């Protein structure tokens, strides 16, 4: 029988998706970030903080997945299921838009729907996650034959290349005289980095990883620094307009403090024992579908036009409005995916096992 996961991690999975929705609420809404407005600086601070926590949510979501993959056998069914569910929602949403004559962008023509694969929304996260899954068996072999010290030095080197240097590029644009792609950076590559971080946390637990107190203090310091990195440029923008763009320098999944906060939050939840709560685990099984539904290319243009954050004129109301819409979107998307699981779950499981098993025979020569 499949062992049911501890609910503390599943609660964190839910929390990370709520944070991701918050990021999209801030990023894709109609609020204008690109022009300084002294009367709306407090509103902007709230939205930028929503954005920052969304990127933390991305890192947490990847860390959770990677943590459970470290040391596990490769199965093509993981990739197959990811593609099946992604393609289902992408295609189903397109059909709904056509059926109800909703606006569809002109660049989503018929040939773009089917080529190079079925689906109108390509979902950057899905493809980046698939890159990590493809490299998973190689990474596990490397980790098995690597000492703790070697993994530490590898993480230090990769942190410099894919975390610290990109962060410097954010604060000193053009100064480095090279782009991040010249360092081999991509979202998929960064997910591999997070896989190695998760491996270290799992294989070599330390006093720090097991301490709620140490992680809590680190978390508070890192969040305070993120807050200062956001509000300081905005506060000084009236006198120094060239600083205004720096309020978003910490809003990437590779940002130093983003990674630190993601790791500390993961450690905190990993050390909280909630046992196995079936309802929580059942809801958490649909969290990824929440992303596929609400951040679909077609849904995005309609959803964030309806959920209009530009109409809010003060920070308190923006925070409350944002939290209400985030929870509402999460609940609606969860409900939609539960219907899919109840009605079609058997079909997705059957296709996943059949196609995945066939690919395993080919790839692994079984």
Coordinates of C-alpha atoms in Angstrom, one line a residue:
X1 CA 0.0 0.0 0.0
X2 CA 1.1 3.6 -0.7
X3 CA 2.3 5.2 2.5
X4 CA 0.4 8.3 3.4
X5 CA 2.6 11.4 3.9
X6 CA 2.8 13.4 7.1
X7 CA 0.3 16.2 7.1
X8 CA 2.8 18.8 8.3
X9 CA 4.4 18.8 4.8
X10 CA 1.0 18.7 3.1
X11 CA 0.0 21.8 5.1
X12 CA 3.2 23.5 3.9
X13 CA 2.3 22.4 0.3
X14 CA -1.0 24.2 0.6
X15 CA 0.6 27.3 2.2
X16 CA 3.1 27.5 -0.6
X17 CA 0.4 27.4 -3.2
X18 CA -1.5 30.2 -1.4
X19 CA 1.7 32.2 -1.5
X20 CA 2.0 31.6 -5.3
X21 CA -1.5 32.8 -5.9
X22 CA -0.7 35.9 -3.9
X23 CA 2.2 36.5 -6.2
X24 CA 0.0 36.3 -9.2
X25 CA -2.6 38.5 -7.6
X26 CA 0.1 41.2 -7.2
X27 CA 1.9 40.6 -10.5
X28 CA -0.9 40.1 -13.0
X29 CA -3.4 42.6 -11.5
X30 CA -3.9 46.1 -13.0
X31 CA -1.9 48.0 -10.5
X32 CA 0.8 50.1 -12.2
X33 CA 4.2 49.3 -10.8
X34 CA 6.2 51.1 -13.5
X35 CA 5.3 54.7 -12.5
X36 CA 6.1 56.2 -9.1
X37 CA 3.0 57.5 -7.3
X38 CA 3.6 59.0 -3.9
X39 CA 0.0 58.6 -2.9
X40 CA 0.1 54.8 -3.5
X41 CA 3.5 53.8 -2.1
X42 CA 1.9 51.9 0.9
X43 CA -0.3 50.0 -1.5
X44 CA 2.7 49.1 -3.7
X45 CA 4.6 47.8 -0.6
X46 CA 1.8 45.4 0.2
X47 CA 1.7 44.1 -3.4
X48 CA 5.5 43.8 -3.7
X49 CA 5.5 41.8 -0.4
X50 CA 2.8 39.5 -1.9
X51 CA 5.2 39.0 -4.9
X52 CA 8.2 38.3 -2.7
X53 CA 6.3 35.6 -0.7
X54 CA 5.1 34.1 -4.0
X55 CA 8.7 33.4 -5.1
X56 CA 9.3 31.9 -1.7
X57 CA 6.3 29.7 -2.3
X58 CA 7.8 28.4 -5.6
X59 CA 11.1 27.4 -3.8
X60 CA 9.2 25.7 -1.0
X61 CA 7.0 23.8 -3.5
X62 CA 10.1 22.5 -5.3
X63 CA 11.9 21.7 -2.1
X64 CA 8.9 19.5 -1.0
X65 CA 8.9 17.6 -4.2
X66 CA 12.6 17.2 -4.3
X67 CA 12.8 16.1 -0.7
X68 CA 10.6 13.1 -1.4
X69 CA 12.5 12.2 -4.6
X70 CA 15.9 12.0 -3.1
X71 CA 17.0 8.4 -3.0
X72 CA 13.9 7.2 -4.7
X73 CA 13.9 5.0 -7.9
X74 CA 13.2 6.8 -11.2
X75 CA 9.7 6.4 -12.6
X76 CA 8.5 7.8 -15.9
X77 CA 5.0 7.8 -14.5
X78 CA 5.9 11.0 -12.5
X79 CA 6.5 12.9 -15.8
X80 CA 3.6 11.2 -17.5
X81 CA 1.2 12.3 -14.8
X82 CA 2.5 15.8 -14.8
X83 CA 2.0 16.1 -18.6
X84 CA -1.4 14.4 -18.6
X85 CA -2.9 16.7 -15.9
X86 CA -1.3 19.8 -17.5
X87 CA -2.5 18.9 -21.0
X88 CA -6.0 18.1 -19.7
X89 CA -6.5 21.5 -18.0
X90 CA -4.9 23.4 -20.9
X91 CA -7.2 21.7 -23.4
X92 CA -10.3 21.7 -21.3
X93 CA -10.0 25.4 -20.5
X94 CA -9.5 26.2 -24.2
X95 CA -12.7 24.2 -25.1
X96 CA -14.6 26.1 -22.4
X97 CA -13.4 29.5 -23.8
X98 CA -14.5 28.5 -27.3
X99 CA -17.8 27.1 -26.1
X100 CA -18.8 30.2 -24.2
X101 CA -17.3 32.7 -26.8
X102 CA -14.8 34.1 -24.3
X103 CA -11.9 36.3 -25.6
X104 CA -9.0 34.3 -26.9
X105 CA -5.7 36.0 -27.8
X106 CA -5.1 36.0 -31.6
X107 CA -1.7 34.4 -31.2
X108 CA -3.4 31.3 -29.8
X109 CA -4.3 30.0 -33.3
X110 CA -5.3 26.4 -34.0
X111 CA -1.8 25.3 -35.0
X112 CA -0.4 26.7 -31.8
X113 CA -2.9 24.6 -29.8
X114 CA -1.6 21.3 -31.2
X115 CA 2.0 22.0 -32.1
X116 CA 4.5 21.0 -30.9
X117 CA 2.2 19.3 -28.3
X118 CA -1.5 19.6 -27.4
X119 CA -2.3 22.5 -25.0
X120 CA -2.5 26.2 -25.1
X121 CA -0.7 27.0 -21.9
X122 CA 2.9 25.7 -21.7
X123 CA 3.4 26.4 -17.9
X124 CA 7.0 27.3 -17.3
X125 CA 6.9 25.6 -13.9
X126 CA 5.9 22.3 -15.4
X127 CA 8.7 22.2 -17.9
X128 CA 11.3 23.3 -15.3
X129 CA 10.0 20.6 -12.9
X130 CA 10.3 18.0 -15.7
X131 CA 13.9 19.0 -16.2
X132 CA 14.5 18.2 -12.5
X133 CA 12.7 14.8 -12.9
X134 CA 14.7 13.9 -15.9
X135 CA 18.0 14.5 -14.0
X136 CA 16.7 12.9 -10.9
X137 CA 18.3 9.4 -11.4
X138 CA 21.7 11.0 -12.3
X139 CA 21.5 13.3 -9.3
X140 CA 20.7 10.4 -7.0
X141 CA 23.6 8.3 -8.3
X142 CA 25.9 11.3 -7.8
X143 CA 24.6 11.9 -4.3
X144 CA 25.1 8.3 -3.3
X145 CA 28.7 8.5 -4.3
X146 CA 29.4 11.9 -2.9
X147 CA 30.6 12.6 0.6
X148 CA 29.0 15.2 2.9
X149 CA 32.0 17.5 2.4
X150 CA 31.8 17.2 -1.4
X151 CA 28.1 18.0 -1.4
X152 CA 28.8 21.0 0.8
X153 CA 31.4 22.4 -1.5
X154 CA 29.2 21.8 -4.6
X155 CA 26.3 23.7 -2.9
X156 CA 28.7 26.5 -2.0
X157 CA 29.9 26.8 -5.6
X158 CA 26.4 26.6 -7.1
X159 CA 25.1 29.1 -4.6
X160 CA 27.8 31.6 -5.7
X161 CA 27.0 31.0 -9.4
X162 CA 23.2 30.7 -9.3
X163 CA 22.2 32.7 -6.2
X164 CA 24.8 35.3 -5.2
X165 CA 26.0 36.5 -8.6
X166 CA 22.5 36.7 -10.1
X167 CA 21.5 38.7 -7.0
X168 CA 24.4 41.2 -7.7
X169 CA 23.1 41.5 -11.2
X170 CA 19.7 42.5 -9.8
X171 CA 21.2 45.3 -7.8
X172 CA 23.9 46.4 -10.3
X173 CA 22.3 45.8 -13.7
X174 CA 24.9 45.9 -16.5
X175 CA 27.8 46.2 -14.1
X176 CA 28.6 42.5 -14.3
X177 CA 28.8 42.8 -18.1
X178 CA 27.3 39.4 -18.7
X179 CA 23.9 37.7 -18.5
X180 CA 22.7 35.0 -16.2
X181 CA 22.5 32.6 -19.1
X182 CA 26.2 32.8 -19.5
X183 CA 26.4 31.1 -16.1
X184 CA 24.2 28.3 -17.3
X185 CA 21.2 29.6 -15.4
X186 CA 17.6 28.6 -16.2
X187 CA 14.6 27.8 -14.1
X188 CA 15.1 24.1 -14.8
X189 CA 18.8 24.4 -13.7
X190 CA 17.7 26.3 -10.5
X191 CA 15.3 23.5 -9.7
X192 CA 18.2 21.1 -9.9
X193 CA 20.0 23.3 -7.4
X194 CA 17.0 23.1 -5.1
X195 CA 17.0 19.4 -5.5
X196 CA 20.6 19.3 -4.2
X197 CA 19.6 21.6 -1.3
X198 CA 16.7 19.3 -0.4
X199 CA 19.1 16.3 -0.6
X200 CA 21.5 17.9 1.9
X201 CA 18.6 18.6 4.3
X202 CA 17.4 15.0 4.0
X203 CA 20.7 13.2 4.0
X204 CA 22.6 15.2 6.5
X205 CA 20.2 16.6 9.2
X206 CA 22.0 18.9 11.6
X207 CA 21.4 20.8 14.8
X208 CA 20.2 23.7 12.7
X209 CA 17.7 21.8 10.5
X210 CA 16.2 20.1 13.6
X211 CA 15.9 23.3 15.7
X212 CA 12.7 25.3 15.5
X213 CA 14.3 28.1 17.5
X214 CA 17.3 28.6 15.2
X215 CA 15.2 28.4 12.1
X216 CA 12.6 30.7 13.6
X217 CA 15.2 33.4 14.4
X218 CA 16.8 33.0 10.9
X219 CA 13.4 33.3 9.3
X220 CA 12.5 36.5 11.2
X221 CA 15.9 38.1 10.3
X222 CA 15.6 37.1 6.6
X223 CA 12.0 38.4 6.3
X224 CA 13.0 41.7 8.0
X225 CA 15.8 42.1 5.4
X226 CA 13.4 41.3 2.6
X227 CA 11.0 43.9 3.9
X228 CA 13.7 46.5 4.1
X229 CA 15.0 45.6 0.6
X230 CA 11.4 46.3 -0.7
X231 CA 10.3 49.4 1.3
X232 CA 13.6 51.3 1.4
X233 CA 13.9 52.0 -2.4
X234 CA 10.2 52.8 -2.5
X235 CA 10.5 55.3 0.4
X236 CA 13.5 57.0 -1.2
X237 CA 12.1 57.0 -4.7
X238 CA 10.8 60.6 -4.4
X239 CA 14.3 61.9 -3.9
X240 CA 16.2 59.3 -5.8
X241 CA 14.0 58.0 -8.7
X242 CA 16.9 55.7 -9.9
X243 CA 16.4 53.6 -6.8
X244 CA 12.8 52.9 -7.6
X245 CA 13.4 49.8 -9.7
X246 CA 15.4 48.2 -6.8
X247 CA 12.2 47.4 -4.9
X248 CA 11.8 44.3 -7.0
X249 CA 15.5 43.1 -6.8
X250 CA 14.5 40.5 -4.2
X251 CA 11.6 39.2 -6.1
X252 CA 13.1 36.2 -7.8
X253 CA 13.2 32.5 -6.8
X254 CA 17.0 32.6 -6.9
X255 CA 17.3 35.7 -4.6
X256 CA 19.5 35.0 -1.6
X257 CA 16.9 35.8 1.1
X258 CA 14.2 34.0 -0.9
X259 CA 16.2 30.8 -0.8
X260 CA 17.0 31.3 2.9
X261 CA 13.4 31.9 3.9
X262 CA 12.2 28.9 1.9
X263 CA 14.7 26.6 3.6
X264 CA 13.9 27.8 7.1
X265 CA 10.1 27.5 6.5
X266 CA 10.6 24.0 5.2
X267 CA 12.7 23.1 8.2
X268 CA 10.2 24.5 10.6
X269 CA 7.3 22.5 9.1
X270 CA 9.4 19.4 8.8
X271 CA 9.9 19.5 12.6
X272 CA 6.2 19.9 13.4
X273 CA 4.5 16.6 13.9
X274 CA 0.8 16.7 12.9
X275 CA 0.5 13.0 12.2
X276 CA -1.5 12.0 9.2
X277 CA -4.7 14.0 8.7
X278 CA -6.6 12.4 5.7
X279 CA -8.6 15.6 4.9
X280 CA -5.5 17.7 4.7
X281 CA -3.6 15.2 2.6
X282 CA -6.7 14.8 0.3
X283 CA -6.9 18.6 -0.3
X284 CA -3.1 18.9 -0.7
X285 CA -3.3 16.3 -3.6
X286 CA -5.0 19.0 -5.7
X287 CA -2.7 21.9 -4.9
X288 CA -0.7 21.6 -8.2
X289 CA -3.9 21.7 -10.2
X290 CA -4.6 25.1 -8.5
X291 CA -1.6 26.4 -10.3
X292 CA -2.6 24.8 -13.6
X293 CA -6.1 26.3 -13.5
X294 CA -5.6 29.8 -12.2
X295 CA -2.4 30.6 -14.0
X296 CA -3.5 29.2 -17.3
X297 CA -2.7 31.6 -20.1
X298 CA -6.4 32.1 -21.0
X299 CA -7.7 32.2 -17.4
X300 CA -5.1 34.7 -16.4
X301 CA -6.3 37.4 -18.7
X302 CA -9.9 37.0 -17.5
X303 CA -9.3 36.3 -13.8
X304 CA -7.0 39.3 -13.1
X305 CA -9.2 41.6 -15.1
X306 CA -12.1 40.7 -12.8
X307 CA -10.0 40.6 -9.6
X308 CA -8.9 44.2 -10.1
X309 CA -6.3 45.3 -7.5
X310 CA -5.9 48.8 -9.1
X311 CA -9.2 49.9 -7.5
X312 CA -7.8 49.6 -4.0
X313 CA -6.3 52.9 -2.6
X314 CA -4.9 52.0 0.8
X315 CA -2.6 49.3 2.2
X316 CA -5.0 47.8 4.8
X317 CA -7.8 47.3 2.3
X318 CA -5.3 45.9 -0.3
X319 CA -4.1 43.3 2.2
X320 CA -7.6 42.2 3.1
X321 CA -8.8 42.2 -0.5
X322 CA -5.8 40.2 -1.5
X323 CA -6.2 37.6 1.2
X324 CA -9.9 37.2 0.4
X325 CA -9.3 36.7 -3.3
X326 CA -6.3 34.4 -2.7
X327 CA -8.4 32.0 -0.5
X328 CA -11.4 32.2 -2.8
X329 CA -9.3 31.3 -5.9
X330 CA -7.7 28.5 -4.0
X331 CA -11.0 27.0 -2.8
X332 CA -12.6 27.2 -6.3
X333 CA -9.6 25.6 -8.0
X334 CA -9.4 22.8 -5.4
X335 CA -13.1 22.1 -5.9
X336 CA -12.7 21.9 -9.7
X337 CA -9.8 19.4 -9.3
X338 CA -11.6 17.3 -6.8
X339 CA -14.4 16.9 -9.3
X340 CA -11.7 15.8 -11.9
X341 CA -10.2 13.3 -9.4
X342 CA -13.6 11.8 -8.5
X343 CA -14.9 11.5 -12.0
X344 CA -11.7 10.8 -14.0
X345 CA -9.0 9.9 -11.4
X346 CA -9.2 6.3 -12.4
X347 CA -8.5 7.2 -16.0
X348 CA -5.5 9.4 -15.2
X349 CA -4.1 6.7 -12.9
X350 CA -4.5 4.0 -15.6
X351 CA -2.9 6.1 -18.3
X352 CA -0.1 7.2 -16.0
X353 CA 0.8 3.6 -15.1
X354 CA 0.4 2.2 -18.6
X355 CA 2.4 4.9 -20.4
X356 CA 4.9 5.2 -17.5
X357 CA 5.4 1.5 -17.4
X358 CA 6.0 1.3 -21.2
X359 CA 8.5 4.2 -21.0
X360 CA 10.3 2.6 -18.1
X361 CA 10.8 -0.6 -20.2
X362 CA 12.3 1.4 -23.0
X363 CA 14.4 3.8 -20.9
X364 CA 15.5 1.4 -18.2
X365 CA 15.5 -1.7 -20.4
X366 CA 13.2 -3.5 -18.1

